[in-house]
XYZ file of C-alpha atoms in Angstrom:
228
model
C -9.844 4.087 19.108
C -6.945 6.595 19.484
C -4.795 6.585 16.178
C -1.915 4.177 16.624
C 1.465 5.506 15.622
C 3.844 3.761 13.379
C 7.502 3.904 13.562
C 9.515 2.215 10.855
C 13.025 1.531 12.178
C 16.165 0.316 10.208
C 16.055 2.560 7.614
C 19.553 3.582 5.555
C 18.079 4.143 1.996
C 16.925 7.441 0.675
C 14.132 5.511 -1.523
C 13.102 3.510 2.008
C 12.879 6.823 3.973
C 10.639 8.211 1.412
C 8.160 5.134 1.051
C 7.779 5.163 4.760
C 7.030 8.736 4.985
C 4.407 8.341 1.903
C 2.991 5.716 3.280
C 1.839 7.466 6.383
C 4.346 6.392 9.007
C 4.610 8.855 11.851
C 8.155 7.684 12.984
C 11.301 6.748 10.937
C 14.030 4.836 13.093
C 17.968 5.666 12.108
C 20.223 2.818 14.093
C 23.445 4.364 15.463
C 24.455 1.243 17.668
C 26.258 -1.991 16.458
C 23.690 -3.702 13.725
C 23.836 -4.645 10.338
C 21.541 -1.586 9.947
C 23.719 0.585 11.616
C 24.001 4.232 9.871
C 26.756 6.846 10.399
C 25.914 10.388 11.324
C 26.728 11.605 7.823
C 24.359 9.259 6.184
C 21.349 10.217 8.917
C 22.309 13.921 8.091
C 21.542 13.028 4.264
C 18.361 11.091 4.636
C 17.082 13.938 7.519
C 17.732 16.452 4.384
C 15.677 14.146 2.202
C 12.608 14.216 4.744
C 13.158 18.049 5.074
C 12.020 18.343 1.571
C 8.921 16.378 1.925
C 5.664 17.789 2.186
C 5.019 15.779 5.270
C 7.653 14.261 6.880
C 7.650 11.785 9.868
C 9.637 12.341 13.181
C 13.081 11.177 13.428
C 14.285 8.951 16.014
C 18.014 7.751 16.596
C 18.331 4.201 18.284
C 21.153 3.759 20.759
C 22.514 1.350 23.128
C 24.805 2.153 26.187
C 26.387 4.848 24.268
C 27.664 8.161 26.414
C 24.662 10.400 26.791
C 27.768 13.112 25.543
C 27.687 11.100 22.528
C 24.063 10.773 22.038
C 23.233 14.316 22.293
C 25.884 15.394 20.055
C 24.704 13.090 17.290
C 21.017 14.088 18.009
C 22.197 17.628 17.564
C 24.204 17.204 14.394
C 21.434 14.828 12.815
C 18.371 16.741 13.961
C 16.685 13.921 16.009
C 13.535 14.304 17.291
C 13.742 11.660 19.579
C 16.180 9.045 20.978
C 15.675 5.661 21.527
C 17.462 3.913 24.359
C 17.646 0.016 23.881
C 20.257 -1.076 26.105
C 20.760 -0.862 30.179
C 20.270 3.021 30.605
C 18.915 3.878 33.861
C 16.766 6.614 34.828
C 19.454 9.075 35.569
C 20.939 8.234 32.315
C 17.885 9.314 30.932
C 17.550 12.416 32.614
C 20.892 13.497 30.850
C 19.564 12.908 27.494
C 18.221 16.299 25.668
C 15.526 14.831 23.345
C 12.624 13.029 24.514
C 13.320 9.618 25.159
C 11.864 6.453 23.748
C 13.114 3.576 26.320
C 13.252 -0.039 25.350
C 11.749 -2.654 27.847
C 12.657 -5.994 26.933
C 10.280 -9.051 27.639
C 11.581 -12.263 28.413
C 9.559 -15.564 28.151
C 9.423 -15.444 32.324
C 8.960 -11.675 32.331
C 5.518 -10.869 34.033
C 3.414 -7.535 33.378
C 3.908 -6.590 36.981
C 7.571 -6.869 36.248
C 7.432 -4.587 33.245
C 5.403 -2.107 35.196
C 8.178 -1.936 38.041
C 10.385 -1.153 35.410
C 8.601 1.606 33.630
C 8.119 3.167 37.194
C 11.782 3.071 38.012
C 12.604 4.762 34.884
C 9.733 7.072 35.437
C 11.914 8.463 37.880
C 13.905 10.533 35.402
C 12.070 13.769 36.388
C 14.501 16.021 34.549
C 13.309 14.144 31.374
C 9.419 13.595 31.767
C 9.004 12.949 28.101
C 10.051 9.345 28.451
C 7.859 6.727 26.479
C 8.377 2.928 26.393
C 8.639 0.270 23.753
C 8.376 -3.449 25.065
C 10.310 -5.603 22.791
C 11.189 -9.197 22.646
C 14.070 -9.676 25.673
C 17.387 -11.695 23.958
C 20.616 -12.374 25.981
C 22.845 -12.403 22.735
C 21.218 -8.772 21.682
C 19.685 -5.840 22.392
C 16.939 -5.966 19.974
C 16.105 -7.003 16.743
C 15.213 -10.482 17.339
C 12.575 -10.580 14.687
C 10.506 -13.013 17.596
C 6.951 -11.773 19.087
C 6.656 -12.305 22.880
C 3.718 -12.431 25.331
C 0.842 -10.024 24.075
C -1.090 -10.135 27.080
C 1.773 -8.373 28.850
C 1.830 -5.939 26.416
C -2.279 -5.608 26.520
C -2.154 -5.418 30.725
C 0.759 -2.978 30.349
C -0.891 -1.236 27.763
C -3.880 -0.270 30.081
C -1.574 1.805 32.400
C 0.844 2.870 30.079
C 1.199 4.458 26.413
C 3.480 2.195 25.219
C 5.371 1.058 21.449
C 5.125 -2.574 20.982
C 7.789 -4.584 18.751
C 9.089 -7.779 18.250
C 8.356 -9.996 15.360
C 5.659 -7.590 13.873
C 5.112 -7.690 9.843
C 2.038 -6.971 7.626
C 0.467 -10.322 8.387
C 0.452 -10.093 12.078
C 0.359 -6.403 13.286
C -3.320 -6.330 12.546
C -3.978 -8.677 15.358
C -1.381 -6.931 17.502
C -3.597 -3.484 17.286
C -6.716 -5.387 17.582
C -5.716 -7.209 21.115
C -3.169 -4.795 22.613
C -4.619 -1.433 21.917
C -1.121 0.063 21.748
C -0.186 3.548 21.383
C 2.637 2.534 18.931
C 3.810 -0.139 16.792
C 7.548 -0.538 15.651
C 9.051 -2.878 12.808
C 12.110 -3.349 11.088
C 12.905 -6.904 10.072
C 9.226 -7.300 8.993
C 9.603 -4.931 6.116
C 12.278 -6.394 4.622
C 13.008 -8.839 1.788
C 16.239 -10.142 1.683
C 17.714 -8.426 3.933
C 16.839 -4.645 2.779
C 13.461 -2.383 3.096
C 10.883 -3.215 0.886
C 8.568 -0.143 -0.037
C 5.614 -2.672 -0.757
C 6.060 -4.241 2.515
C 6.197 -0.776 4.249
C 2.931 0.199 2.752
C 1.491 -2.913 3.665
C 2.161 -2.643 7.221
C 1.041 0.938 7.455
C -2.477 -0.149 5.802
C -2.568 -3.592 8.006
C -2.501 -1.490 11.015
C -4.965 1.326 9.525
C -7.350 -1.501 8.524
C -7.371 -2.979 12.143
C -7.705 0.641 13.659
C -10.656 1.139 11.651
C -12.275 -2.318 12.508
C -12.066 -1.733 16.005
C -13.959 1.848 15.530
C -16.491 -0.079 13.831
C -16.986 -2.811 16.537
C -17.142 0.107 19.334
C -19.420 1.905 17.429
C -21.537 -1.267 16.918
C -21.658 -2.213 20.655
C -22.344 1.529 21.536
């Protein structure tokens, strides 16, 4: 089984950024959209400098929702973002105007089918000017673009992941992410509230989340070796 990428999102404190890096996260996410986890470009710059001083640093993702492309590109350049995550209704033409690799959120509602998700991805893939677009499946909500803390039907993610290398988010935490990895075999997983305690990131939960993913990977590999 390929290595599952891990993204710890909604970070705003130096200690938590360091904890994510030391735990082995592949990506850390800074939220620039409206959210209680929102950070200013000044804070993101400071956190980026903290990461630069570490021996092994994860890639940095900036999260935006229906912001102007000009603003996204300016913040990405200023803060040294490696990727831009788009969590709103951004079109393929919009994605093509982003100067960094894009992680585009596709929202999955209770009545959404795998075929509809695949159609949405195919439509967004028309952003030929920016071929480095990956996709993140997250629980849909009409009240907010993301961060619902609820899971969606993983059978949809499983079906889509056989065709597209997708990240999966929505209601993940250390107690359930191993099951997701075993069932879905995603390209990556994304967590925010699932590694928080009393509204703040908890380094012990970050470590537990990463451990649960790596343990599930190993168990999958062992099962495949036995079957072979």
